[in-house]
Amino acid sequence: MSQGKDDFGIYENCDFTKEMELEERERRKAPKGVLPFLALSPERAIALLYMLLALTFVLFMALTIVNLRRVSAAWEALEQARMRSENSHTTVWHNLSEVQRALDKQLSGVLKTIHGRLLNVSQEVENVRQKTTRCKAECGNELSDRLRVLEERNALEPVLRQLAEVKQEQSRASALLDTALEQTRNLSEILCTKCPAGWQQFAKTCYFFSTTNQPWLAAKRSCNDFNAHLAIVDTEQENKFLANHIMDDRVFWLGLTDTDNESKWQWVNGRSLSLSFWNSGEPNNAGQQGEDCATIYSNGLWNDIICSSAEAWICERSC
């Protein structure tokens, strides 16, 4: 029995020795430069490959999760920044609107004050002009009487020289009075004080803002009845003046139309349009009937609408 066991152990040692020799031969046969794991048995190589794939998958998933979190955080930050920007824009726009309204009210009050002062100055200038005219007539009559008296006396040479000096003095006084009268006339022309009741003054022009509505042609005839015409805008300052007298919910006719020649806008005095303040996308001549007459909003922008529409209107005339 013991001999059999020993023989069995000898056989096992022999088999193990043979396997080691076979593996050693395989290693020697393997080409130089090949990685050691390629010399492993196929089962071990496959197991190692699976482990590498699993590790790569885990790393890929970890990186993906981290990137997704970063993208989500960045997206949330962008969304919050957009919301803050929108809130800031809304707040700034509201503040600007309030400031504009306050400035418009303040400007209107200042214009009324200046208008009152100009009226007072104009009255004072007119009084000075009248006094100067009376002074010229009275002084001229007095000097003429003195000259006639001196000439009738047939005075001696000194008296004649005195007469000559008096005549020169009269000429200088007359020239000064003429200059003063001319200056007062020029000042009266600069200061406009002849706007009818209910009309508004801007520069040397009077404006009437209607409280009723009419089609464009009827509004034009109404202005003609006042010896005026529908408003013609020549400057940006004039356009702002008109807009400041318009309520937010109303529009007013201007003296501007392209009825005679489509897209060739002309003022009621026949002058072509050179300076304009059209709203965005206007004039567009919308609708089947077309839009051939111009209106002005309270923000100063213009729009073309159907001439038969009933709207308020603005008349314009010189002082």
PDB file of C-alpha atoms in Angstrom:
ATOM      1  CA  MET A   1       0.000   0.000   0.000  1.00  0.00           C
ATOM      2  CA  SER A   2       2.746   2.491   0.944  1.00  0.00           C
ATOM      3  CA  GLN A   3       4.670   1.629  -2.168  1.00  0.00           C
ATOM      4  CA  GLY A   4       1.589   2.363  -4.328  1.00  0.00           C
ATOM      5  CA  LYS A   5       1.127   5.757  -2.695  1.00  0.00           C
ATOM      6  CA  ASP A   6       4.733   6.589  -3.287  1.00  0.00           C
ATOM      7  CA  ASP A   7       4.437   5.591  -6.894  1.00  0.00           C
ATOM      8  CA  PHE A   8       1.341   7.780  -7.330  1.00  0.00           C
ATOM      9  CA  GLY A   9       3.229  10.769  -5.861  1.00  0.00           C
ATOM     10  CA  ILE A  10       6.107  10.108  -8.197  1.00  0.00           C
ATOM     11  CA  TYR A  11       3.708  10.088 -11.153  1.00  0.00           C
ATOM     12  CA  GLU A  12       2.201  13.408 -10.089  1.00  0.00           C
ATOM     13  CA  ASN A  13       5.595  15.041  -9.744  1.00  0.00           C
ATOM     14  CA  CYS A  14       6.514  13.845 -13.184  1.00  0.00           C
ATOM     15  CA  ASP A  15       3.336  15.337 -14.717  1.00  0.00           C
ATOM     16  CA  PHE A  16       3.882  18.695 -12.983  1.00  0.00           C
ATOM     17  CA  THR A  17       7.465  18.757 -14.161  1.00  0.00           C
ATOM     18  CA  LYS A  18       6.346  18.149 -17.716  1.00  0.00           C
ATOM     19  CA  GLU A  19       3.812  21.007 -17.565  1.00  0.00           C
ATOM     20  CA  MET A  20       6.457  23.412 -16.279  1.00  0.00           C
ATOM     21  CA  GLU A  21       8.780  22.375 -19.077  1.00  0.00           C
ATOM     22  CA  LEU A  22       6.012  22.931 -21.650  1.00  0.00           C
ATOM     23  CA  GLU A  23       5.275  26.396 -20.294  1.00  0.00           C
ATOM     24  CA  GLU A  24       8.979  27.239 -20.316  1.00  0.00           C
ATOM     25  CA  ARG A  25       9.198  26.150 -23.949  1.00  0.00           C
ATOM     26  CA  GLU A  26       6.173  28.248 -24.862  1.00  0.00           C
ATOM     27  CA  ARG A  27       7.717  31.307 -23.224  1.00  0.00           C
ATOM     28  CA  ARG A  28      10.911  30.776 -25.130  1.00  0.00           C
ATOM     29  CA  LYS A  29       8.998  30.382 -28.370  1.00  0.00           C
ATOM     30  CA  ALA A  30       7.113  33.664 -27.794  1.00  0.00           C
ATOM     31  CA  PRO A  31       8.483  36.534 -29.947  1.00  0.00           C
ATOM     32  CA  LYS A  32      10.634  39.135 -28.254  1.00  0.00           C
ATOM     33  CA  GLY A  33       8.899  42.447 -27.474  1.00  0.00           C
ATOM     34  CA  VAL A  34       5.487  40.856 -26.851  1.00  0.00           C
ATOM     35  CA  LEU A  35       3.875  42.011 -23.597  1.00  0.00           C
ATOM     36  CA  PRO A  36       3.954  39.513 -20.776  1.00  0.00           C
ATOM     37  CA  PHE A  37       0.182  39.227 -20.480  1.00  0.00           C
ATOM     38  CA  LEU A  38       0.011  38.007 -24.106  1.00  0.00           C
ATOM     39  CA  ALA A  39       1.902  34.970 -23.005  1.00  0.00           C
ATOM     40  CA  LEU A  40      -0.833  34.082 -20.556  1.00  0.00           C
ATOM     41  CA  SER A  41      -3.274  31.350 -21.212  1.00  0.00           C
ATOM     42  CA  PRO A  42      -6.414  32.346 -23.210  1.00  0.00           C
ATOM     43  CA  GLU A  43      -8.707  31.992 -20.174  1.00  0.00           C
ATOM     44  CA  ARG A  44      -6.597  34.354 -18.075  1.00  0.00           C
ATOM     45  CA  ALA A  45      -6.242  36.869 -20.938  1.00  0.00           C
ATOM     46  CA  ILE A  46     -10.006  36.980 -21.478  1.00  0.00           C
ATOM     47  CA  ALA A  47     -10.647  37.444 -17.772  1.00  0.00           C
ATOM     48  CA  LEU A  48      -8.102  40.288 -17.632  1.00  0.00           C
ATOM     49  CA  LEU A  49      -9.689  41.911 -20.718  1.00  0.00           C
ATOM     50  CA  TYR A  50     -13.148  41.794 -19.100  1.00  0.00           C
ATOM     51  CA  MET A  51     -11.748  43.433 -15.981  1.00  0.00           C
ATOM     52  CA  LEU A  52     -10.174  46.239 -18.065  1.00  0.00           C
ATOM     53  CA  LEU A  53     -13.430  46.795 -19.962  1.00  0.00           C
ATOM     54  CA  ALA A  54     -15.402  46.930 -16.721  1.00  0.00           C
ATOM     55  CA  LEU A  55     -12.949  49.423 -15.208  1.00  0.00           C
ATOM     56  CA  THR A  56     -13.084  51.570 -18.371  1.00  0.00           C
ATOM     57  CA  PHE A  57     -16.902  51.537 -18.309  1.00  0.00           C
ATOM     58  CA  VAL A  58     -16.955  52.587 -14.650  1.00  0.00           C
ATOM     59  CA  LEU A  59     -14.525  55.464 -15.335  1.00  0.00           C
ATOM     60  CA  PHE A  60     -16.561  56.545 -18.370  1.00  0.00           C
ATOM     61  CA  MET A  61     -19.797  56.585 -16.371  1.00  0.00           C
ATOM     62  CA  ALA A  62     -18.142  58.550 -13.545  1.00  0.00           C
ATOM     63  CA  LEU A  63     -16.818  61.179 -15.972  1.00  0.00           C
ATOM     64  CA  THR A  64     -20.217  61.368 -17.692  1.00  0.00           C
ATOM     65  CA  ILE A  65     -22.027  61.959 -14.393  1.00  0.00           C
ATOM     66  CA  VAL A  66     -19.522  64.650 -13.369  1.00  0.00           C
ATOM     67  CA  ASN A  67     -19.874  66.435 -16.739  1.00  0.00           C
ATOM     68  CA  LEU A  68     -23.659  66.217 -16.577  1.00  0.00           C
ATOM     69  CA  ARG A  69     -23.616  67.830 -13.149  1.00  0.00           C
ATOM     70  CA  ARG A  70     -21.331  70.593 -14.386  1.00  0.00           C
ATOM     71  CA  VAL A  71     -23.540  71.235 -17.445  1.00  0.00           C
ATOM     72  CA  SER A  72     -26.655  71.283 -15.247  1.00  0.00           C
ATOM     73  CA  ALA A  73     -25.033  73.763 -12.839  1.00  0.00           C
ATOM     74  CA  ALA A  74     -23.880  75.958 -15.726  1.00  0.00           C
ATOM     75  CA  TRP A  75     -27.374  75.866 -17.261  1.00  0.00           C
ATOM     76  CA  GLU A  76     -28.957  76.882 -13.955  1.00  0.00           C
ATOM     77  CA  ALA A  77     -26.465  79.738 -13.614  1.00  0.00           C
ATOM     78  CA  LEU A  78     -27.239  80.940 -17.154  1.00  0.00           C
ATOM     79  CA  GLU A  79     -30.981  80.772 -16.484  1.00  0.00           C
ATOM     80  CA  GLN A  80     -30.592  82.768 -13.268  1.00  0.00           C
ATOM     81  CA  ALA A  81     -28.457  85.350 -15.096  1.00  0.00           C
ATOM     82  CA  ARG A  82     -31.099  85.628 -17.840  1.00  0.00           C
ATOM     83  CA  MET A  83     -33.850  86.155 -15.271  1.00  0.00           C
ATOM     84  CA  ARG A  84     -31.787  88.830 -13.500  1.00  0.00           C
ATOM     85  CA  SER A  85     -31.107  90.523 -16.846  1.00  0.00           C
ATOM     86  CA  GLU A  86     -34.810  90.548 -17.744  1.00  0.00           C
ATOM     87  CA  ASN A  87     -35.762  91.932 -14.331  1.00  0.00           C
ATOM     88  CA  SER A  88     -33.059  94.581 -14.587  1.00  0.00           C
ATOM     89  CA  HIS A  89     -34.194  95.558 -18.111  1.00  0.00           C
ATOM     90  CA  THR A  90     -37.813  95.860 -16.982  1.00  0.00           C
ATOM     91  CA  THR A  91     -36.826  97.972 -13.970  1.00  0.00           C
ATOM     92  CA  VAL A  92     -34.604 100.269 -16.032  1.00  0.00           C
ATOM     93  CA  TRP A  93     -37.318 100.742 -18.675  1.00  0.00           C
ATOM     94  CA  HIS A  94     -39.885 101.581 -16.014  1.00  0.00           C
ATOM     95  CA  ASN A  95     -37.512 104.083 -14.375  1.00  0.00           C
ATOM     96  CA  LEU A  96     -36.762 105.715 -17.726  1.00  0.00           C
ATOM     97  CA  SER A  97     -40.475 106.050 -18.452  1.00  0.00           C
ATOM     98  CA  GLU A  98     -41.076 107.694 -15.091  1.00  0.00           C
ATOM     99  CA  VAL A  99     -38.142 110.075 -15.619  1.00  0.00           C
ATOM    100  CA  GLN A 100     -39.431 110.998 -19.086  1.00  0.00           C
ATOM    101  CA  ARG A 101     -42.907 111.747 -17.774  1.00  0.00           C
ATOM    102  CA  ALA A 102     -41.495 113.856 -14.958  1.00  0.00           C
ATOM    103  CA  LEU A 103     -39.293 115.783 -17.390  1.00  0.00           C
ATOM    104  CA  ASP A 104     -42.232 116.331 -19.769  1.00  0.00           C
ATOM    105  CA  LYS A 105     -44.354 117.752 -16.945  1.00  0.00           C
ATOM    106  CA  GLN A 106     -41.498 119.931 -15.731  1.00  0.00           C
ATOM    107  CA  LEU A 107     -40.781 121.161 -19.288  1.00  0.00           C
ATOM    108  CA  SER A 108     -44.450 122.007 -19.821  1.00  0.00           C
ATOM    109  CA  GLY A 109     -44.487 124.084 -16.640  1.00  0.00           C
ATOM    110  CA  VAL A 110     -41.282 125.874 -17.624  1.00  0.00           C
ATOM    111  CA  LEU A 111     -42.686 126.633 -21.096  1.00  0.00           C
ATOM    112  CA  LYS A 112     -45.839 128.106 -19.591  1.00  0.00           C
ATOM    113  CA  THR A 113     -43.760 130.281 -17.253  1.00  0.00           C
ATOM    114  CA  ILE A 114     -41.559 131.488 -20.121  1.00  0.00           C
ATOM    115  CA  HIS A 115     -44.621 132.203 -22.231  1.00  0.00           C
ATOM    116  CA  GLY A 116     -46.098 134.356 -19.455  1.00  0.00           C
ATOM    117  CA  ARG A 117     -42.851 136.262 -19.079  1.00  0.00           C
ATOM    118  CA  LEU A 118     -42.611 136.822 -22.824  1.00  0.00           C
ATOM    119  CA  LEU A 119     -46.119 138.249 -22.825  1.00  0.00           C
ATOM    120  CA  ASN A 120     -45.137 140.708 -20.106  1.00  0.00           C
ATOM    121  CA  VAL A 121     -41.968 141.685 -21.960  1.00  0.00           C
ATOM    122  CA  SER A 122     -43.898 142.143 -25.192  1.00  0.00           C
ATOM    123  CA  GLN A 123     -46.391 144.432 -23.470  1.00  0.00           C
ATOM    124  CA  GLU A 124     -43.552 146.468 -21.984  1.00  0.00           C
ATOM    125  CA  VAL A 125     -41.879 146.723 -25.402  1.00  0.00           C
ATOM    126  CA  GLU A 126     -45.141 147.874 -26.957  1.00  0.00           C
ATOM    127  CA  ASN A 127     -45.516 150.556 -24.251  1.00  0.00           C
ATOM    128  CA  VAL A 128     -41.949 151.746 -24.874  1.00  0.00           C
ATOM    129  CA  ARG A 129     -42.576 151.869 -28.607  1.00  0.00           C
ATOM    130  CA  GLN A 130     -45.733 153.948 -28.135  1.00  0.00           C
ATOM    131  CA  LYS A 131     -43.951 156.308 -25.749  1.00  0.00           C
ATOM    132  CA  THR A 132     -41.051 156.644 -28.205  1.00  0.00           C
ATOM    133  CA  THR A 133     -43.443 157.441 -31.039  1.00  0.00           C
ATOM    134  CA  ARG A 134     -45.172 160.132 -28.978  1.00  0.00           C
ATOM    135  CA  CYS A 135     -41.786 161.490 -27.897  1.00  0.00           C
ATOM    136  CA  LYS A 136     -40.630 161.696 -31.500  1.00  0.00           C
ATOM    137  CA  ALA A 137     -43.722 163.603 -32.559  1.00  0.00           C
ATOM    138  CA  GLU A 138     -43.670 165.969 -29.573  1.00  0.00           C
ATOM    139  CA  CYS A 139     -39.903 166.621 -29.733  1.00  0.00           C
ATOM    140  CA  GLY A 140     -40.067 167.146 -33.494  1.00  0.00           C
ATOM    141  CA  ASN A 141     -42.885 169.678 -33.128  1.00  0.00           C
ATOM    142  CA  GLU A 142     -41.038 171.517 -30.361  1.00  0.00           C
ATOM    143  CA  LEU A 143     -37.817 171.751 -32.368  1.00  0.00           C
ATOM    144  CA  SER A 144     -39.699 172.861 -35.475  1.00  0.00           C
ATOM    145  CA  ASP A 145     -41.403 175.629 -33.476  1.00  0.00           C
ATOM    146  CA  ARG A 146     -38.055 176.818 -32.114  1.00  0.00           C
ATOM    147  CA  LEU A 147     -36.585 176.889 -35.609  1.00  0.00           C
ATOM    148  CA  ARG A 148     -39.459 178.894 -36.998  1.00  0.00           C
ATOM    149  CA  VAL A 149     -39.205 181.426 -34.154  1.00  0.00           C
ATOM    150  CA  LEU A 150     -35.486 181.873 -34.662  1.00  0.00           C
ATOM    151  CA  GLU A 151     -35.787 182.209 -38.420  1.00  0.00           C
ATOM    152  CA  GLU A 152     -38.612 184.758 -38.118  1.00  0.00           C
ATOM    153  CA  ARG A 153     -36.507 186.980 -35.834  1.00  0.00           C
ATOM    154  CA  ASN A 154     -33.820 187.239 -38.513  1.00  0.00           C
ATOM    155  CA  ALA A 155     -31.189 186.913 -35.822  1.00  0.00           C
ATOM    156  CA  LEU A 156     -27.556 187.735 -36.196  1.00  0.00           C
ATOM    157  CA  GLU A 157     -24.751 185.327 -37.113  1.00  0.00           C
ATOM    158  CA  PRO A 158     -24.429 183.702 -33.662  1.00  0.00           C
ATOM    159  CA  VAL A 159     -28.113 182.989 -33.733  1.00  0.00           C
ATOM    160  CA  LEU A 160     -27.784 181.436 -37.189  1.00  0.00           C
ATOM    161  CA  ARG A 161     -24.986 179.207 -35.938  1.00  0.00           C
ATOM    162  CA  GLN A 162     -27.221 178.237 -33.055  1.00  0.00           C
ATOM    163  CA  LEU A 163     -29.952 177.417 -35.527  1.00  0.00           C
ATOM    164  CA  ALA A 164     -27.570 175.190 -37.480  1.00  0.00           C
ATOM    165  CA  GLU A 165     -26.574 173.394 -34.306  1.00  0.00           C
ATOM    166  CA  VAL A 166     -30.221 172.969 -33.376  1.00  0.00           C
ATOM    167  CA  LYS A 167     -30.924 171.484 -36.806  1.00  0.00           C
ATOM    168  CA  GLN A 168     -28.022 169.058 -36.424  1.00  0.00           C
ATOM    169  CA  GLU A 169     -29.284 168.119 -32.984  1.00  0.00           C
ATOM    170  CA  GLN A 170     -32.736 167.584 -34.429  1.00  0.00           C
ATOM    171  CA  SER A 171     -31.285 165.310 -37.144  1.00  0.00           C
ATOM    172  CA  ARG A 172     -29.360 163.243 -34.608  1.00  0.00           C
ATOM    173  CA  ALA A 173     -32.391 162.943 -32.343  1.00  0.00           C
ATOM    174  CA  SER A 174     -34.552 161.920 -35.273  1.00  0.00           C
ATOM    175  CA  ALA A 175     -32.018 159.270 -36.325  1.00  0.00           C
ATOM    176  CA  LEU A 176     -31.860 157.899 -32.794  1.00  0.00           C
ATOM    177  CA  LEU A 177     -35.645 157.790 -32.549  1.00  0.00           C
ATOM    178  CA  ASP A 178     -35.884 155.989 -35.912  1.00  0.00           C
ATOM    179  CA  THR A 179     -33.338 153.416 -34.719  1.00  0.00           C
ATOM    180  CA  ALA A 180     -35.259 152.879 -31.467  1.00  0.00           C
ATOM    181  CA  LEU A 181     -38.535 152.421 -33.364  1.00  0.00           C
ATOM    182  CA  GLU A 182     -36.926 149.926 -35.733  1.00  0.00           C
ATOM    183  CA  GLN A 183     -35.543 147.925 -32.822  1.00  0.00           C
ATOM    184  CA  THR A 184     -38.910 147.865 -31.075  1.00  0.00           C
ATOM    185  CA  ARG A 185     -40.572 146.661 -34.306  1.00  0.00           C
ATOM    186  CA  ASN A 186     -37.996 143.883 -34.664  1.00  0.00           C
ATOM    187  CA  LEU A 187     -38.518 142.831 -31.053  1.00  0.00           C
ATOM    188  CA  SER A 188     -42.284 142.825 -31.531  1.00  0.00           C
ATOM    189  CA  GLU A 189     -41.840 140.519 -34.524  1.00  0.00           C
ATOM    190  CA  ILE A 190     -39.668 138.113 -32.487  1.00  0.00           C
ATOM    191  CA  LEU A 191     -42.113 137.935 -29.578  1.00  0.00           C
ATOM    192  CA  CYS A 192     -45.350 136.301 -30.642  1.00  0.00           C
ATOM    193  CA  THR A 193     -48.280 137.628 -28.581  1.00  0.00           C
ATOM    194  CA  LYS A 194     -51.156 137.276 -31.014  1.00  0.00           C
ATOM    195  CA  CYS A 195     -52.202 133.611 -30.632  1.00  0.00           C
ATOM    196  CA  PRO A 196     -56.010 133.363 -30.292  1.00  0.00           C
ATOM    197  CA  ALA A 197     -57.567 132.023 -27.112  1.00  0.00           C
ATOM    198  CA  GLY A 198     -57.312 128.240 -26.902  1.00  0.00           C
ATOM    199  CA  TRP A 199     -54.245 128.096 -29.169  1.00  0.00           C
ATOM    200  CA  GLN A 200     -50.759 127.004 -28.037  1.00  0.00           C
ATOM    201  CA  GLN A 201     -47.602 128.897 -28.991  1.00  0.00           C
ATOM    202  CA  PHE A 202     -44.282 127.442 -30.160  1.00  0.00           C
ATOM    203  CA  ALA A 203     -41.612 129.824 -31.507  1.00  0.00           C
ATOM    204  CA  LYS A 204     -43.503 132.210 -33.850  1.00  0.00           C
ATOM    205  CA  THR A 205     -46.334 129.778 -34.608  1.00  0.00           C
ATOM    206  CA  CYS A 206     -49.740 129.094 -33.014  1.00  0.00           C
ATOM    207  CA  TYR A 207     -51.256 125.586 -32.761  1.00  0.00           C
ATOM    208  CA  PHE A 208     -54.816 124.412 -32.113  1.00  0.00           C
ATOM    209  CA  PHE A 209     -55.443 120.885 -30.729  1.00  0.00           C
ATOM    210  CA  SER A 210     -59.033 119.813 -31.405  1.00  0.00           C
ATOM    211  CA  THR A 211     -61.199 118.061 -28.829  1.00  0.00           C
ATOM    212  CA  THR A 212     -63.479 116.419 -31.419  1.00  0.00           C
ATOM    213  CA  ASN A 213     -62.854 113.924 -34.231  1.00  0.00           C
ATOM    214  CA  GLN A 214     -63.275 114.306 -37.995  1.00  0.00           C
ATOM    215  CA  PRO A 215     -62.012 112.692 -41.220  1.00  0.00           C
ATOM    216  CA  TRP A 216     -58.837 114.155 -42.701  1.00  0.00           C
ATOM    217  CA  LEU A 217     -60.538 116.328 -45.367  1.00  0.00           C
ATOM    218  CA  ALA A 218     -63.057 117.740 -42.879  1.00  0.00           C
ATOM    219  CA  ALA A 219     -60.222 118.543 -40.455  1.00  0.00           C
ATOM    220  CA  LYS A 220     -58.374 120.311 -43.273  1.00  0.00           C
ATOM    221  CA  ARG A 221     -61.466 122.479 -44.004  1.00  0.00           C
ATOM    222  CA  SER A 222     -61.851 123.270 -40.295  1.00  0.00           C
ATOM    223  CA  CYS A 223     -58.282 124.606 -40.201  1.00  0.00           C
ATOM    224  CA  ASN A 224     -58.971 126.699 -43.315  1.00  0.00           C
ATOM    225  CA  ASP A 225     -61.913 128.290 -41.477  1.00  0.00           C
ATOM    226  CA  PHE A 226     -59.406 129.539 -38.872  1.00  0.00           C
ATOM    227  CA  ASN A 227     -57.172 130.952 -41.619  1.00  0.00           C
ATOM    228  CA  ALA A 228     -54.773 128.100 -40.765  1.00  0.00           C
ATOM    229  CA  HIS A 229     -53.750 124.697 -42.130  1.00  0.00           C
ATOM    230  CA  LEU A 230     -53.137 121.184 -40.745  1.00  0.00           C
ATOM    231  CA  ALA A 231     -49.843 120.998 -38.857  1.00  0.00           C
ATOM    232  CA  ILE A 232     -46.601 120.798 -40.862  1.00  0.00           C
ATOM    233  CA  VAL A 233     -43.525 119.480 -38.994  1.00  0.00           C
ATOM    234  CA  ASP A 234     -40.270 121.223 -39.942  1.00  0.00           C
ATOM    235  CA  THR A 235     -37.963 120.344 -37.013  1.00  0.00           C
ATOM    236  CA  GLU A 236     -37.471 117.671 -34.367  1.00  0.00           C
ATOM    237  CA  GLN A 237     -38.191 120.273 -31.658  1.00  0.00           C
ATOM    238  CA  GLU A 238     -41.549 121.096 -33.259  1.00  0.00           C
ATOM    239  CA  ASN A 239     -42.425 117.376 -33.416  1.00  0.00           C
ATOM    240  CA  LYS A 240     -41.615 116.994 -29.690  1.00  0.00           C
ATOM    241  CA  PHE A 241     -43.759 120.063 -28.889  1.00  0.00           C
ATOM    242  CA  LEU A 242     -46.756 118.522 -30.683  1.00  0.00           C
ATOM    243  CA  ALA A 243     -46.243 115.144 -28.961  1.00  0.00           C
ATOM    244  CA  ASN A 244     -46.115 116.776 -25.512  1.00  0.00           C
ATOM    245  CA  HIS A 245     -49.663 118.143 -26.027  1.00  0.00           C
ATOM    246  CA  ILE A 246     -51.183 114.760 -26.982  1.00  0.00           C
ATOM    247  CA  MET A 247     -52.789 112.418 -24.448  1.00  0.00           C
ATOM    248  CA  ASP A 248     -51.608 108.805 -24.380  1.00  0.00           C
ATOM    249  CA  ASP A 249     -54.855 107.366 -25.787  1.00  0.00           C
ATOM    250  CA  ARG A 250     -55.306 109.817 -28.712  1.00  0.00           C
ATOM    251  CA  VAL A 251     -53.838 110.451 -32.161  1.00  0.00           C
ATOM    252  CA  PHE A 252     -54.035 113.643 -34.240  1.00  0.00           C
ATOM    253  CA  TRP A 253     -54.106 114.331 -37.971  1.00  0.00           C
ATOM    254  CA  LEU A 254     -51.059 115.981 -39.558  1.00  0.00           C
ATOM    255  CA  GLY A 255     -51.125 117.920 -42.827  1.00  0.00           C
ATOM    256  CA  LEU A 256     -49.341 115.039 -44.616  1.00  0.00           C
ATOM    257  CA  THR A 257     -50.795 112.745 -47.331  1.00  0.00           C
ATOM    258  CA  ASP A 258     -49.884 110.642 -50.386  1.00  0.00           C
ATOM    259  CA  THR A 259     -53.399 110.624 -51.878  1.00  0.00           C
ATOM    260  CA  ASP A 260     -52.302 112.181 -55.190  1.00  0.00           C
ATOM    261  CA  ASN A 261     -49.261 109.930 -55.702  1.00  0.00           C
ATOM    262  CA  GLU A 262     -48.843 106.722 -53.690  1.00  0.00           C
ATOM    263  CA  SER A 263     -45.665 106.676 -51.521  1.00  0.00           C
ATOM    264  CA  LYS A 264     -44.927 110.317 -52.522  1.00  0.00           C
ATOM    265  CA  TRP A 265     -45.824 112.022 -49.249  1.00  0.00           C
ATOM    266  CA  GLN A 266     -46.479 115.768 -49.394  1.00  0.00           C
ATOM    267  CA  TRP A 267     -47.499 118.439 -46.897  1.00  0.00           C
ATOM    268  CA  VAL A 268     -50.687 120.451 -47.431  1.00  0.00           C
ATOM    269  CA  ASN A 269     -48.603 123.396 -48.677  1.00  0.00           C
ATOM    270  CA  GLY A 270     -47.310 121.250 -51.574  1.00  0.00           C
ATOM    271  CA  ARG A 271     -43.818 120.724 -50.120  1.00  0.00           C
ATOM    272  CA  SER A 272     -42.329 117.207 -50.346  1.00  0.00           C
ATOM    273  CA  LEU A 273     -41.536 115.278 -47.173  1.00  0.00           C
ATOM    274  CA  SER A 274     -37.868 115.608 -46.141  1.00  0.00           C
ATOM    275  CA  LEU A 275     -37.841 115.096 -42.352  1.00  0.00           C
ATOM    276  CA  SER A 276     -39.952 112.206 -40.987  1.00  0.00           C
ATOM    277  CA  PHE A 277     -40.595 110.366 -37.704  1.00  0.00           C
ATOM    278  CA  TRP A 278     -42.438 107.232 -38.914  1.00  0.00           C
ATOM    279  CA  ASN A 279     -43.101 104.411 -36.467  1.00  0.00           C
ATOM    280  CA  SER A 280     -41.337 101.087 -37.117  1.00  0.00           C
ATOM    281  CA  GLY A 281     -42.799  99.413 -40.222  1.00  0.00           C
ATOM    282  CA  GLU A 282     -44.692 102.549 -41.272  1.00  0.00           C
ATOM    283  CA  PRO A 283     -46.008 103.752 -43.640  1.00  0.00           C
ATOM    284  CA  ASN A 284     -47.353 100.385 -44.837  1.00  0.00           C
ATOM    285  CA  ASN A 285     -50.522 101.351 -46.774  1.00  0.00           C
ATOM    286  CA  ALA A 286     -52.381  98.406 -45.176  1.00  0.00           C
ATOM    287  CA  GLY A 287     -55.893  97.294 -46.098  1.00  0.00           C
ATOM    288  CA  GLN A 288     -57.862  97.229 -49.335  1.00  0.00           C
ATOM    289  CA  GLN A 289     -58.663 100.942 -49.218  1.00  0.00           C
ATOM    290  CA  GLY A 290     -55.064 101.894 -48.459  1.00  0.00           C
ATOM    291  CA  GLU A 291     -53.751 104.326 -45.846  1.00  0.00           C
ATOM    292  CA  ASP A 292     -52.993 107.741 -47.341  1.00  0.00           C
ATOM    293  CA  CYS A 293     -53.107 110.208 -44.404  1.00  0.00           C
ATOM    294  CA  ALA A 294     -50.614 110.648 -41.561  1.00  0.00           C
ATOM    295  CA  THR A 295     -51.242 110.875 -37.808  1.00  0.00           C
ATOM    296  CA  ILE A 296     -48.985 111.545 -34.799  1.00  0.00           C
ATOM    297  CA  TYR A 297     -48.944 109.651 -31.490  1.00  0.00           C
ATOM    298  CA  SER A 298     -48.166 110.970 -28.017  1.00  0.00           C
ATOM    299  CA  ASN A 299     -44.632 109.507 -28.315  1.00  0.00           C
ATOM    300  CA  GLY A 300     -43.975 111.646 -31.411  1.00  0.00           C
ATOM    301  CA  LEU A 301     -44.015 108.758 -33.909  1.00  0.00           C
ATOM    302  CA  TRP A 302     -46.136 108.871 -37.091  1.00  0.00           C
ATOM    303  CA  ASN A 303     -48.516 106.347 -38.658  1.00  0.00           C
ATOM    304  CA  ASP A 304     -50.499 106.188 -41.900  1.00  0.00           C
ATOM    305  CA  ILE A 305     -54.219 105.357 -41.627  1.00  0.00           C
ATOM    306  CA  ILE A 306     -57.372 105.551 -43.754  1.00  0.00           C
ATOM    307  CA  CYS A 307     -58.232 109.199 -44.497  1.00  0.00           C
ATOM    308  CA  SER A 308     -61.934 108.565 -43.781  1.00  0.00           C
ATOM    309  CA  SER A 309     -61.189 107.606 -40.169  1.00  0.00           C
ATOM    310  CA  ALA A 310     -62.463 110.124 -37.589  1.00  0.00           C
ATOM    311  CA  GLU A 311     -59.559 111.482 -35.545  1.00  0.00           C
ATOM    312  CA  ALA A 312     -58.577 114.674 -33.725  1.00  0.00           C
ATOM    313  CA  TRP A 313     -56.479 117.214 -35.647  1.00  0.00           C
ATOM    314  CA  ILE A 314     -53.870 119.949 -35.183  1.00  0.00           C
ATOM    315  CA  CYS A 315     -54.151 123.355 -36.917  1.00  0.00           C
ATOM    316  CA  GLU A 316     -51.160 125.637 -37.448  1.00  0.00           C
ATOM    317  CA  ARG A 317     -50.915 129.344 -38.247  1.00  0.00           C
ATOM    318  CA  SER A 318     -48.428 132.181 -37.892  1.00  0.00           C
ATOM    319  CA  CYS A 319     -48.652 134.623 -35.005  1.00  0.00           C
TER     320      CYS A 319
END
